[in-house]
Short mmCIF file of C-alpha atoms in Angstrom, two decimals:
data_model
loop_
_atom_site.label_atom_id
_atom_site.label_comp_id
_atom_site.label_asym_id
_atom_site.label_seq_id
_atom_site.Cartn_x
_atom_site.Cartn_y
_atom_site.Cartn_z
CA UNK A 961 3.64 4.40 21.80
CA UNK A 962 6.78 3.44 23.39
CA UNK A 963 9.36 1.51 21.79
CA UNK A 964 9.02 -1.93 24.17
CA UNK A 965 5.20 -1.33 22.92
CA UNK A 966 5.85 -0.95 19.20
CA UNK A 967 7.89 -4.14 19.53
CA UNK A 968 5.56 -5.56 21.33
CA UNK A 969 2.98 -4.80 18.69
CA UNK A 970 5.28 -5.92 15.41
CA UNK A 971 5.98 -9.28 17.50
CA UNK A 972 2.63 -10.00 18.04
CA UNK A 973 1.25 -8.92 14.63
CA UNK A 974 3.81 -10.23 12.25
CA UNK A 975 4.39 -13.70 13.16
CA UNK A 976 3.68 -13.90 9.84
CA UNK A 977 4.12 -10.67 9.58
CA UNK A 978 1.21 -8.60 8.69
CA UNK A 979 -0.21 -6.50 6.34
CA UNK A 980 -2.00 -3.65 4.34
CA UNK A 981 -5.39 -3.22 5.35
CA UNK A 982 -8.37 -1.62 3.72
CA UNK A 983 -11.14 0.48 3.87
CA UNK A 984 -12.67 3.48 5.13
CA UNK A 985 -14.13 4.32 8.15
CA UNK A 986 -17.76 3.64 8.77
CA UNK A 987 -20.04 6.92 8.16
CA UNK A 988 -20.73 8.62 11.27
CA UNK A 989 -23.15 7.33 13.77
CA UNK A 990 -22.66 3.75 12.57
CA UNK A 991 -21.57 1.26 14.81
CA UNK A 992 -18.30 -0.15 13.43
CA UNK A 993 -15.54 -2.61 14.81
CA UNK A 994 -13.96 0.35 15.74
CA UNK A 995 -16.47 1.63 17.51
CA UNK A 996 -16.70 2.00 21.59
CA UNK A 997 -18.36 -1.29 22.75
CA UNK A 998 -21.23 -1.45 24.66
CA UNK A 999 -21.28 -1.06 28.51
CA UNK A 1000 -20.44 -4.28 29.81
CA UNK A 1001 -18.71 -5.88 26.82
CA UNK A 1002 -15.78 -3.92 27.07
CA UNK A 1003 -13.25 -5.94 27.77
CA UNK A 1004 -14.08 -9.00 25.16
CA UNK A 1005 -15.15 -6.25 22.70
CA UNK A 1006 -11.78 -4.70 22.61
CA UNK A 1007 -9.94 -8.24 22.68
CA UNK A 1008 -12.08 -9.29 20.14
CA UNK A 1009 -10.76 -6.09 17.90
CA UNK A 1010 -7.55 -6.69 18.90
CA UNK A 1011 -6.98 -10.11 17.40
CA UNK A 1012 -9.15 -9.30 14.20
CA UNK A 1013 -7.21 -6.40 13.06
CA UNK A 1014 -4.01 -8.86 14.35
CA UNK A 1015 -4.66 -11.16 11.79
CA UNK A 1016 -5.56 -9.01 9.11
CA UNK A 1017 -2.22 -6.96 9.68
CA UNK A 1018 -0.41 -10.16 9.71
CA UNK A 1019 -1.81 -11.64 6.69
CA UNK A 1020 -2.29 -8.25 4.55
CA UNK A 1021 1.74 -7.61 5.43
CA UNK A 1022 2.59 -10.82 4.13
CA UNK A 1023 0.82 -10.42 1.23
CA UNK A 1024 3.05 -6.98 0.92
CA UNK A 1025 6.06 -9.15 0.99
CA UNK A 1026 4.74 -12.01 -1.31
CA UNK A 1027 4.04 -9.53 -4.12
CA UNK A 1028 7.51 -7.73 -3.87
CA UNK A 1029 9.31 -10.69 -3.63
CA UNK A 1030 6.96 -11.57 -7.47
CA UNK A 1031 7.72 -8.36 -8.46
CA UNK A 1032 11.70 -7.65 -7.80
CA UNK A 1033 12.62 -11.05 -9.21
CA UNK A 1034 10.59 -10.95 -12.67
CA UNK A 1035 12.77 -10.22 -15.22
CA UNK A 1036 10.96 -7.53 -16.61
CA UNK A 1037 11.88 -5.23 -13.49
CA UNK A 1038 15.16 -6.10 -13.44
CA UNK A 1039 17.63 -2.99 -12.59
CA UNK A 1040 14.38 -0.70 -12.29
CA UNK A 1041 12.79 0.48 -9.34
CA UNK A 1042 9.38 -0.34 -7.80
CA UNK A 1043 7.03 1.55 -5.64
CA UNK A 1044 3.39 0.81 -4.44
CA UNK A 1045 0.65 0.64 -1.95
CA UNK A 1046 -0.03 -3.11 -0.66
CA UNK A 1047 -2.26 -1.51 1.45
CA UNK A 1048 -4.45 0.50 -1.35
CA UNK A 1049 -4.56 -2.94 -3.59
CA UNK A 1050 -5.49 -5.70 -0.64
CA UNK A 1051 -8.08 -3.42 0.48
CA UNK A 1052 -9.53 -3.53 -3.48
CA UNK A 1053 -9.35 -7.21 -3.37
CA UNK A 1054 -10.67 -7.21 0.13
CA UNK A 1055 -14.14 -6.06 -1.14
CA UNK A 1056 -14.00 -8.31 -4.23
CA UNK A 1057 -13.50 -11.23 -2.10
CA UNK A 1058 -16.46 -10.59 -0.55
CA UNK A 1059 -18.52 -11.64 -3.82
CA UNK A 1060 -16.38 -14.26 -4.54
CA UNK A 1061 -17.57 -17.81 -4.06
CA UNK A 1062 -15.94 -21.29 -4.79
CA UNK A 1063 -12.53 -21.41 -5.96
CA UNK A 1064 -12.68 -17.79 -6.76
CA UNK A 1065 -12.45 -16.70 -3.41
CA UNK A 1066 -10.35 -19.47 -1.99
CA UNK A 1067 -7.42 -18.45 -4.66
CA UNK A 1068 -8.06 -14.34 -3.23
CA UNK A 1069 -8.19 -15.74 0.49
CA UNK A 1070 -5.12 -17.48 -0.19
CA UNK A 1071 -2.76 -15.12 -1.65
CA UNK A 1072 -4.04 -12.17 0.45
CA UNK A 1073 -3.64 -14.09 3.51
CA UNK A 1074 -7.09 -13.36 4.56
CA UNK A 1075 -8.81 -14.66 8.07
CA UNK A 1076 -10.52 -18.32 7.28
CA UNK A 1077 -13.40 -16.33 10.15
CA UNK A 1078 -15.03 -14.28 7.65
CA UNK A 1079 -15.63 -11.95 10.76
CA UNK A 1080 -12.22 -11.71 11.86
CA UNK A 1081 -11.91 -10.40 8.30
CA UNK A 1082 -14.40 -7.67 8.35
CA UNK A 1083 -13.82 -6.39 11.82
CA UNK A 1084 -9.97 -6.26 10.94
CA UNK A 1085 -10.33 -4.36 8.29
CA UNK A 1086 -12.44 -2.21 9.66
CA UNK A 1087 -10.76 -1.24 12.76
CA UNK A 1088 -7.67 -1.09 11.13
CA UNK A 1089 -9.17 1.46 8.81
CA UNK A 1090 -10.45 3.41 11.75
CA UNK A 1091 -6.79 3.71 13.03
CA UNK A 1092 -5.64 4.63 9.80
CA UNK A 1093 -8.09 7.47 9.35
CA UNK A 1094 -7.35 8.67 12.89
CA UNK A 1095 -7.37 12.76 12.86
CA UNK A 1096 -3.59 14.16 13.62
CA UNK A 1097 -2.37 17.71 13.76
CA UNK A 1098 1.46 16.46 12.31
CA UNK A 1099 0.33 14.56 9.49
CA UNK A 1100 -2.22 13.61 6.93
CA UNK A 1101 -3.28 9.96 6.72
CA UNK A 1102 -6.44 8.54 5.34
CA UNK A 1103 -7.70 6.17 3.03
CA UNK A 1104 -11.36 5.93 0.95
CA UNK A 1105 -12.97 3.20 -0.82
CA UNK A 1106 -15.96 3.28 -3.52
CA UNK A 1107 -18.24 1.02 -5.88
CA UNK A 1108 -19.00 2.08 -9.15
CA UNK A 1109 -21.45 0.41 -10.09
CA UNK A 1110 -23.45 0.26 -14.05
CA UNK A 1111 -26.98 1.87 -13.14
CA UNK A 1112 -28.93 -0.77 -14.77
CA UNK A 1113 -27.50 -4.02 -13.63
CA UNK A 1114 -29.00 -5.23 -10.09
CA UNK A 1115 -26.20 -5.93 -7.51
CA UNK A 1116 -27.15 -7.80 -4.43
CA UNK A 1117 -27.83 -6.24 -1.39
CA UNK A 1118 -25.97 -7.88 0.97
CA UNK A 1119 -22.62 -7.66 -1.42
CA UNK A 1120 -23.32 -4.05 -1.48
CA UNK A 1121 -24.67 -3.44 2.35
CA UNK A 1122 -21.01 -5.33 3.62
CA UNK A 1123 -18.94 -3.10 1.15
CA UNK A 1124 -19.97 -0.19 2.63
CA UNK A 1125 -20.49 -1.65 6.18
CA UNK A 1126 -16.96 -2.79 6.67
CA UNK A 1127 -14.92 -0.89 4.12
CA UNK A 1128 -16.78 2.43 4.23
CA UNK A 1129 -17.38 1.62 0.12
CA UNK A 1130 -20.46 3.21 -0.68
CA UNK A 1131 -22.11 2.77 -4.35
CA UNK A 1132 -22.76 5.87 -6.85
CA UNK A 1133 -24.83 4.17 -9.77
CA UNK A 1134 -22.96 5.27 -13.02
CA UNK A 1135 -24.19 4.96 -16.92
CA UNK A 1136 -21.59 2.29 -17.98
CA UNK A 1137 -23.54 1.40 -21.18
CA UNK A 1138 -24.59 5.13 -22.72
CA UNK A 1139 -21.50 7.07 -21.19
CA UNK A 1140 -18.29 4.82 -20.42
CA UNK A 1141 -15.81 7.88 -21.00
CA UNK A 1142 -17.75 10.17 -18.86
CA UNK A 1143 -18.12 7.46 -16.39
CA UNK A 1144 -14.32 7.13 -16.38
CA UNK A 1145 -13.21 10.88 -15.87
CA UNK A 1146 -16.24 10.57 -12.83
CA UNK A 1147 -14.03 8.08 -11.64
CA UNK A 1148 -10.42 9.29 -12.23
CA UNK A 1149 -11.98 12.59 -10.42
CA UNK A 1150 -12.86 10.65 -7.04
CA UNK A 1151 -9.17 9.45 -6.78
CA UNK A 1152 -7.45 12.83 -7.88
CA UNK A 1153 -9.67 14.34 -4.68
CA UNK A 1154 -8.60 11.75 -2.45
CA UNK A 1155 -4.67 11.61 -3.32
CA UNK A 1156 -4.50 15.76 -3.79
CA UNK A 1157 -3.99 15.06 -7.11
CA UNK A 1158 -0.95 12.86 -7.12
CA UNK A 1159 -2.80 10.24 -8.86
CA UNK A 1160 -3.91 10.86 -12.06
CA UNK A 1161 -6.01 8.53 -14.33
CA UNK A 1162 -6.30 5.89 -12.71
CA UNK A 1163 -8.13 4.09 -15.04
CA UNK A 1164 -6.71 4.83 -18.68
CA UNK A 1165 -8.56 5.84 -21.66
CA UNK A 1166 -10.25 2.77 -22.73
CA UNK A 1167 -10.02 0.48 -19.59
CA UNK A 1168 -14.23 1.08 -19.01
CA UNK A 1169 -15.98 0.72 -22.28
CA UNK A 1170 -19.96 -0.45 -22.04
CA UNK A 1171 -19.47 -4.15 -21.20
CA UNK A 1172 -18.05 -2.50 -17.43
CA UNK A 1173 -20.46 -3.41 -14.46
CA UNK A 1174 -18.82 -2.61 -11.50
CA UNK A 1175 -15.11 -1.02 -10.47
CA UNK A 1176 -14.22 -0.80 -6.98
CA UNK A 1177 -11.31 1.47 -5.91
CA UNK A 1178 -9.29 2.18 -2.81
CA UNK A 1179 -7.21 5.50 -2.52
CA UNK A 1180 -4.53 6.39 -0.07
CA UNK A 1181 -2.76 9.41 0.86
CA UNK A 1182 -0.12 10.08 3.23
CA UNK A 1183 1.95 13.43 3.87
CA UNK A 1184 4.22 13.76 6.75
CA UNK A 1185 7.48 15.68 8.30
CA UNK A 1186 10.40 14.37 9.93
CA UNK A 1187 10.35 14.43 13.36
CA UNK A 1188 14.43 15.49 12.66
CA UNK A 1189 14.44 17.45 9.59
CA UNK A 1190 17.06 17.77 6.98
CA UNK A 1191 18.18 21.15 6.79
CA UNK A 1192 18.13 22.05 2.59
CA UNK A 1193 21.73 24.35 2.53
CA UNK A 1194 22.87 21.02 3.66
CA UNK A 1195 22.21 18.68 1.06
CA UNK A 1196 25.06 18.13 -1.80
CA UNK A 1197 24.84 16.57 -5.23
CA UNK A 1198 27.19 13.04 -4.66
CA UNK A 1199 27.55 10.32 -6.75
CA UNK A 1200 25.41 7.22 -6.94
CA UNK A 1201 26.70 3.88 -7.59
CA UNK A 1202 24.08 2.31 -10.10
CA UNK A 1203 26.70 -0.55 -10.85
CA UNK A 1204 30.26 -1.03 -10.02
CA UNK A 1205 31.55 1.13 -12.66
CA UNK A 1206 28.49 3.55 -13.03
CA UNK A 1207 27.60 6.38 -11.27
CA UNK A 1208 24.97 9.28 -11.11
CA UNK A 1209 24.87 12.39 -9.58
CA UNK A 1210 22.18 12.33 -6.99
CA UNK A 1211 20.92 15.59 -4.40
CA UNK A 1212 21.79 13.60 -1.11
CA UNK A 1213 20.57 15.17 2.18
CA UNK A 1214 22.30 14.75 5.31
CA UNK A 1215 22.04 14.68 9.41
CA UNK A 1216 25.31 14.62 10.96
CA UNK A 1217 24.70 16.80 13.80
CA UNK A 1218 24.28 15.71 17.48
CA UNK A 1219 20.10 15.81 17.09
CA UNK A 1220 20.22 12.84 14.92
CA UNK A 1221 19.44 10.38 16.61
CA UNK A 1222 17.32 7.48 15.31
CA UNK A 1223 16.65 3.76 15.48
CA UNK A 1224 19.63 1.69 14.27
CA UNK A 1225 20.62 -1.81 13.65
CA UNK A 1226 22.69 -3.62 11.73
CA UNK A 1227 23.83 -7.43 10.67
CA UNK A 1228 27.11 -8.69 8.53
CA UNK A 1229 25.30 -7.28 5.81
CA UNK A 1230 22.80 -4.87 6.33
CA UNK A 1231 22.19 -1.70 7.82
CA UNK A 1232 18.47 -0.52 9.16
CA UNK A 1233 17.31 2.69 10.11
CA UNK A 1234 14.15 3.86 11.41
CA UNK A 1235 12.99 7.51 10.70
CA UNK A 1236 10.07 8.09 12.16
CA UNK A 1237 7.38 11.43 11.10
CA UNK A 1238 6.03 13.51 13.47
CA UNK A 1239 2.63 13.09 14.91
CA UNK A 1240 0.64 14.04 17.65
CA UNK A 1241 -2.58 12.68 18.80
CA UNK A 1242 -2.50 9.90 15.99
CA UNK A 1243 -1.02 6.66 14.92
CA UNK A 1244 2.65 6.49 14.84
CA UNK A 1245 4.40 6.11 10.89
CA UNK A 1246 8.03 6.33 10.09
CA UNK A 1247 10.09 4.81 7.17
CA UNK A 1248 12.19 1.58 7.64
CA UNK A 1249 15.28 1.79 5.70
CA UNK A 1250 16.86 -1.69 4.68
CA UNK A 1251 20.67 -0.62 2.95
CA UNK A 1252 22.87 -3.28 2.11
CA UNK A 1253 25.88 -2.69 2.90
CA UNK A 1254 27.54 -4.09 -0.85
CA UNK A 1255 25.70 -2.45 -3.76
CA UNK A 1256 23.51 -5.31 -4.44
CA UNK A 1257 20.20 -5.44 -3.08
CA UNK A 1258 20.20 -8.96 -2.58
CA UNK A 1259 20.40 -8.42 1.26
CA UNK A 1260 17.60 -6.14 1.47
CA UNK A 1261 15.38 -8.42 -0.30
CA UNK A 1262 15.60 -11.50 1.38
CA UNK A 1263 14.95 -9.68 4.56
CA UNK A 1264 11.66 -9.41 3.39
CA UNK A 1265 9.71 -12.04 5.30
CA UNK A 1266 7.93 -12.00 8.46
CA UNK A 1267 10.73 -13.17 11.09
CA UNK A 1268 13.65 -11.65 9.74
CA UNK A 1269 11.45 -8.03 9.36
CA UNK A 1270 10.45 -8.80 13.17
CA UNK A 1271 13.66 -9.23 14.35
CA UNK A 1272 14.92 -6.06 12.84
CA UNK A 1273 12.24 -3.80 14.14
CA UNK A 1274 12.96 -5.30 17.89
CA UNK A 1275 16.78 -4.81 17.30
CA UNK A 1276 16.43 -1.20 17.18
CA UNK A 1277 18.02 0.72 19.00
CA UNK A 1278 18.45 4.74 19.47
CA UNK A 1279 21.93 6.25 18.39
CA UNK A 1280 23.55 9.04 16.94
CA UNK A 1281 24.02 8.05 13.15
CA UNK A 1282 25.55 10.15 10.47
CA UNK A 1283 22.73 10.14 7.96
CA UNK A 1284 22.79 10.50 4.19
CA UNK A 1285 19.86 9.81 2.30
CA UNK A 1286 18.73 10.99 -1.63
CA UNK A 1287 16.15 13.24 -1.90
CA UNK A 1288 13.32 11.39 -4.65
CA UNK A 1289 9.97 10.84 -6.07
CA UNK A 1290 9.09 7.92 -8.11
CA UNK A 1291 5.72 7.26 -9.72
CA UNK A 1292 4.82 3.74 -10.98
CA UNK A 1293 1.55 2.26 -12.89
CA UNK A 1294 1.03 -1.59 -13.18
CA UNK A 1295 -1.78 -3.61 -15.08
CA UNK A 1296 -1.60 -6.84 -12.19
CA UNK A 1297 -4.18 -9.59 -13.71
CA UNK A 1298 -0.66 -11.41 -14.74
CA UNK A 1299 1.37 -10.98 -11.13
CA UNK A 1300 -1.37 -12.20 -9.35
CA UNK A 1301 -2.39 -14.85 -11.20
CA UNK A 1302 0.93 -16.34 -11.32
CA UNK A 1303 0.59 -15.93 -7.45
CA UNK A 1304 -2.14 -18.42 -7.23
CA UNK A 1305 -5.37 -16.52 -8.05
CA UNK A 1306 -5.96 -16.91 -11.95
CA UNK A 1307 -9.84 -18.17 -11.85
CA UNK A 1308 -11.14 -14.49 -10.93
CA UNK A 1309 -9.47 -13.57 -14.01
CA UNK A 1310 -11.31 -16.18 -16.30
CA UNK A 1311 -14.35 -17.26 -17.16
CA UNK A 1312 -14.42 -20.14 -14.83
CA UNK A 1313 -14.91 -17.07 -12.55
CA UNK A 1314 -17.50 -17.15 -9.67
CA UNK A 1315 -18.26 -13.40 -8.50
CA UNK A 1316 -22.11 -14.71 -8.00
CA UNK A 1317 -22.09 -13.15 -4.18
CA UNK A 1318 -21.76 -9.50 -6.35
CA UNK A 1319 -24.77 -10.47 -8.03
CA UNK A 1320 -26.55 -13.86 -7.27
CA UNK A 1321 -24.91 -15.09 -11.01
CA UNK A 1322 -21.90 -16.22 -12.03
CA UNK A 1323 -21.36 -13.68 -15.09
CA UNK A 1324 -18.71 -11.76 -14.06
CA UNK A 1325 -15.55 -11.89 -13.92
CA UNK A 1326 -12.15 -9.12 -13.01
CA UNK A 1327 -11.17 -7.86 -16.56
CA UNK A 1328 -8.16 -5.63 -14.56
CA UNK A 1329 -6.61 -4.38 -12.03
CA UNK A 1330 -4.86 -1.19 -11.96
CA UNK A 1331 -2.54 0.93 -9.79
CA UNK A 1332 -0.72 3.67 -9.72
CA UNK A 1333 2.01 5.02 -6.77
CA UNK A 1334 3.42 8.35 -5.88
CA UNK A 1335 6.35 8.95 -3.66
CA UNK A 1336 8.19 12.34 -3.08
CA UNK A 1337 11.18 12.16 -0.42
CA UNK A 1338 12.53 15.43 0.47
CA UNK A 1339 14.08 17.34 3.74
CA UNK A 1340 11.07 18.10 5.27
CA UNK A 1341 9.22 14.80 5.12
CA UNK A 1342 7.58 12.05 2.46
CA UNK A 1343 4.16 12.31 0.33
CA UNK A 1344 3.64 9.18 -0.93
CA UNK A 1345 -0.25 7.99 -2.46
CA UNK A 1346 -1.75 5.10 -3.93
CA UNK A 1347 -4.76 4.24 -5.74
CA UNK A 1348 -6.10 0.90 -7.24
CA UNK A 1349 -8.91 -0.06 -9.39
CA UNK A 1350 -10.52 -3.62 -9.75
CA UNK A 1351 -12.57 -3.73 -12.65
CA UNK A 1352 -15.30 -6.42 -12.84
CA UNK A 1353 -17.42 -7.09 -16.42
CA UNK A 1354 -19.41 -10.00 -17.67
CA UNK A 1355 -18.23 -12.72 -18.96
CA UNK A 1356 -18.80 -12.20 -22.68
CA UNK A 1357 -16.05 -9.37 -22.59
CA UNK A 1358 -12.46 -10.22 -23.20
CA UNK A 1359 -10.01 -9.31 -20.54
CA UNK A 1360 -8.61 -5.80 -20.82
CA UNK A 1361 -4.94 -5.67 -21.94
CA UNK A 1362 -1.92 -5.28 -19.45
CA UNK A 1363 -0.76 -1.16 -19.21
CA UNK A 1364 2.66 -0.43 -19.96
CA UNK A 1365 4.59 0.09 -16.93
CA UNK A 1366 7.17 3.14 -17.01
CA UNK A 1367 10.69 3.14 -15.53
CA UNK A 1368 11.67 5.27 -12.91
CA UNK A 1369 15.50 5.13 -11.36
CA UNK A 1370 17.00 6.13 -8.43
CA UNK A 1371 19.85 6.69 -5.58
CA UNK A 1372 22.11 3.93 -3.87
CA UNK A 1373 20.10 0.76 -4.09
CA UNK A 1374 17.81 -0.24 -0.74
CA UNK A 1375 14.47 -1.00 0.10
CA UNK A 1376 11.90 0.89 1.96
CA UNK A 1377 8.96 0.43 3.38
CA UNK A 1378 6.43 3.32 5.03
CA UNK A 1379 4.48 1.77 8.35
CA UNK A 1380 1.83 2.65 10.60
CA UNK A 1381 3.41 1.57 13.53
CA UNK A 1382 0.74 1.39 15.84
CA UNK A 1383 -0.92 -1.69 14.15
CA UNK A 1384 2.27 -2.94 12.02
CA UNK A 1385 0.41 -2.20 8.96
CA UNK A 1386 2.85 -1.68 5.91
CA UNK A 1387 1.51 1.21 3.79
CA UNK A 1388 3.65 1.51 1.33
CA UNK A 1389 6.76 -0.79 0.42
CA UNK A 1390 9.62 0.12 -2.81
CA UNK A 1391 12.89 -0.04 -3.76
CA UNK A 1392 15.39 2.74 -5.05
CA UNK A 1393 18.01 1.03 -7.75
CA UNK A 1394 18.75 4.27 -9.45
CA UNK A 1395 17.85 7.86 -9.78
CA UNK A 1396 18.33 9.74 -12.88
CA UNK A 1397 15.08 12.11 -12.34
CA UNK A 1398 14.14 14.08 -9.52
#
């Protein structure tokens, strides 16, 4: 896609600026929203497709921002860095929304930024999905979900039927009650197969015990080169300003050469870059670098909103830049009952809860959400994965405690986000404060 069309794209798609999108893609020889529309429908079909995964993107992406905006400015995080999929976790919520009812699934709509047309929803999702998992020679993109569900509690139809007719979430029947450790490890396996192993127990020992009914999970994987390369005899160990008087020493690759050439902008006090990976038949992803140019991050952040993001993007232009950027991999767990409660949806997470589309009651409710993040920057491209768990139980169980969530530092502080630029869909969104660990 050309540039004027990528533009194009983010302006139309991130108004409000869009989002992480879920799902898989429907097995073969279903019909999907993705799908080729019959003869005669064509053109409405595809419009139709258009504007759901439009609104989906620009709700989901906002949704990306709202929860790094939570995130950066709790106190708990302060000075450490953040990484993770807003992608992997809206498309986990995605599918829980669809047995929520009542309040319960306002509060999800809400902070999500979901569609008010439930079918907008569904065909958004799913076509997005079908982009995502588009085959490409270059690169490897794809996302899965799955329902896990306790083999002797009866789950309605239709909750299960749209799961895996829109989000490509299929059921495997496990024995919650007689086997919840072996049921875990089942699990934990699923994800380490979809994220080649960069995401390891998921769900931690404990988290499914024989009160668990149902977990739903979403993995994502992503492993790509630079369309320009850093060459590895090139990159030098420099210092890294952590705070005014601090400094670490940091590997810190570098293009300086004619060849690099990327996407550039700047303001009075930021400076954007756009590296894009190289693809070939599939959708277009590159990394959107927000560097302030002080050492506080402050600029960075409060670029994060739909407009302002917008208005970078278009501003880009192609120019030789002299490039130097830190090689580094990050890995990040959160427990997110708390976070997203505080962001307006705290009924799912009580027993005022009303999941009754999952099963025709209202006796369940979300006991946790996990997620874990990978990232690993280097010369020759970025492998970055996600994964996130939803787990639902009844009502008589006590809400699983909150995981401990590690610290991992890194280079220069700035703010990046990984996009699939055909549909504007964020995939992954961080920050880099400091980097002590490679």
């Amino acid at each position: 896609m050309s540039r004027d069309g990528i533009n194009a794209a983010i302006l139309a798609l991130i108004v409000a600026l869009g989002g992480i999108v879920a799902g898989c893609t429907d097995t073969p020889g279903t019909t999907s929203a993705g799908s080729a529309p019959p003869t005669g429908e064509e053109t409405p079909r595809l419009q139709q497709t258009a504007e759901s995964a439009g609104n989906v993107t620009a709700g989901s992406n906002q949704f990306a921002f709202d929860l790094y905006s939570r995130l950066a400015n709790d106190p708990a995080y302060a000075g450490r860095n953040l990484f993770f999929s807003p992608y992997s976790i809206s498309s986990a919520l995605a599918i829980t929304y669809e047995g929520a009812h009542g309040t319960t699934a306002d509060e999800i709509r809400s902070v999500l930024h979901l569609p008010e047309n439930d079918t907008l929803q569904r065909e958004g999702f799913s076509a997005i999905d079908a982009g995502l998992n588009r085959a490409d020679a270059n690169y490897i993109l794809r996302t899965a979900n799955a329902l896990w569900a306790e083999e002797t509690y009866s789950f309605l139809p239709e909750y299960t039927t749209a799961a895996a007719r829109w989000y490509g979430a299929n059921v495997t029947n496990l024995d919650f009650k007689g086997s919840p450790e072996a049921s875990r490890e089942t699990i934990n396996r699923w994800v380490e197969e979809q994220t080649e192993d960069k995401i390891r127990d998921l769900l931690p020992a404990g988290s499914i015990d024989t009160m668990t009914r149902l977990v739903i999970t979403n993995a994502i994987y992503f492993k790509g080169t630079w369309v320009k390369q850093f060459d590895a005899n090139e990159t030098e160990e420099e210092d890294f300003r952590i705070a005014p008087n601090e400094t670490v020493r940091v590997p810190m690759m570098q293009r300086t050469d004619r060849g690099a050439v990327y996407g550039y902008t700047e303001t009075d006090t930021l400076q954007v870059l756009e590296m894009p990976y190289a693809r070939g038949n599939g959708s277009e992803v590159s990394m959107l670098v927000l560097l302030p140019k002080e050492d506080s991050l402050t600029a960075a952040e409060e670029s994060l909103d739909a407009e302002t993001v917008a208005g970078l993007h278009q501003s880009l232009t192609s120019r030789r830049v002299d490039v130097f950027f830190p090689k580094f991999r990050l890995e990040t767990d959160y427990s997110l009952p708390g976070v997203l409660a505080a962001m307006g949806m705290p009924t799912v997470f009580t027993d005022s809860a009303d999941l009754s589309g999952m099963d025709g009651m209202k006796k369940l409710f979300v006991s946790d959400i996990v997620h874990k993040a990978f990232v690993d920057v280097n010369e020759e491209g970025t492998e970055a994965a996600a994964a996130t768990g939803v787990i639902v139980a009844p009502l008589a169980a006590p809400p699983g405690s909150e995981m401990p969530i590690p610290v991992f530092r890194a280079d220069h502080p700035f703010v990046f986000l990984i996009v699939e630029e055909d549909s504007g869909t964020v995939l992954f969104i961080g920050r880099v404060v400091n980097q002590e660990r490679l």
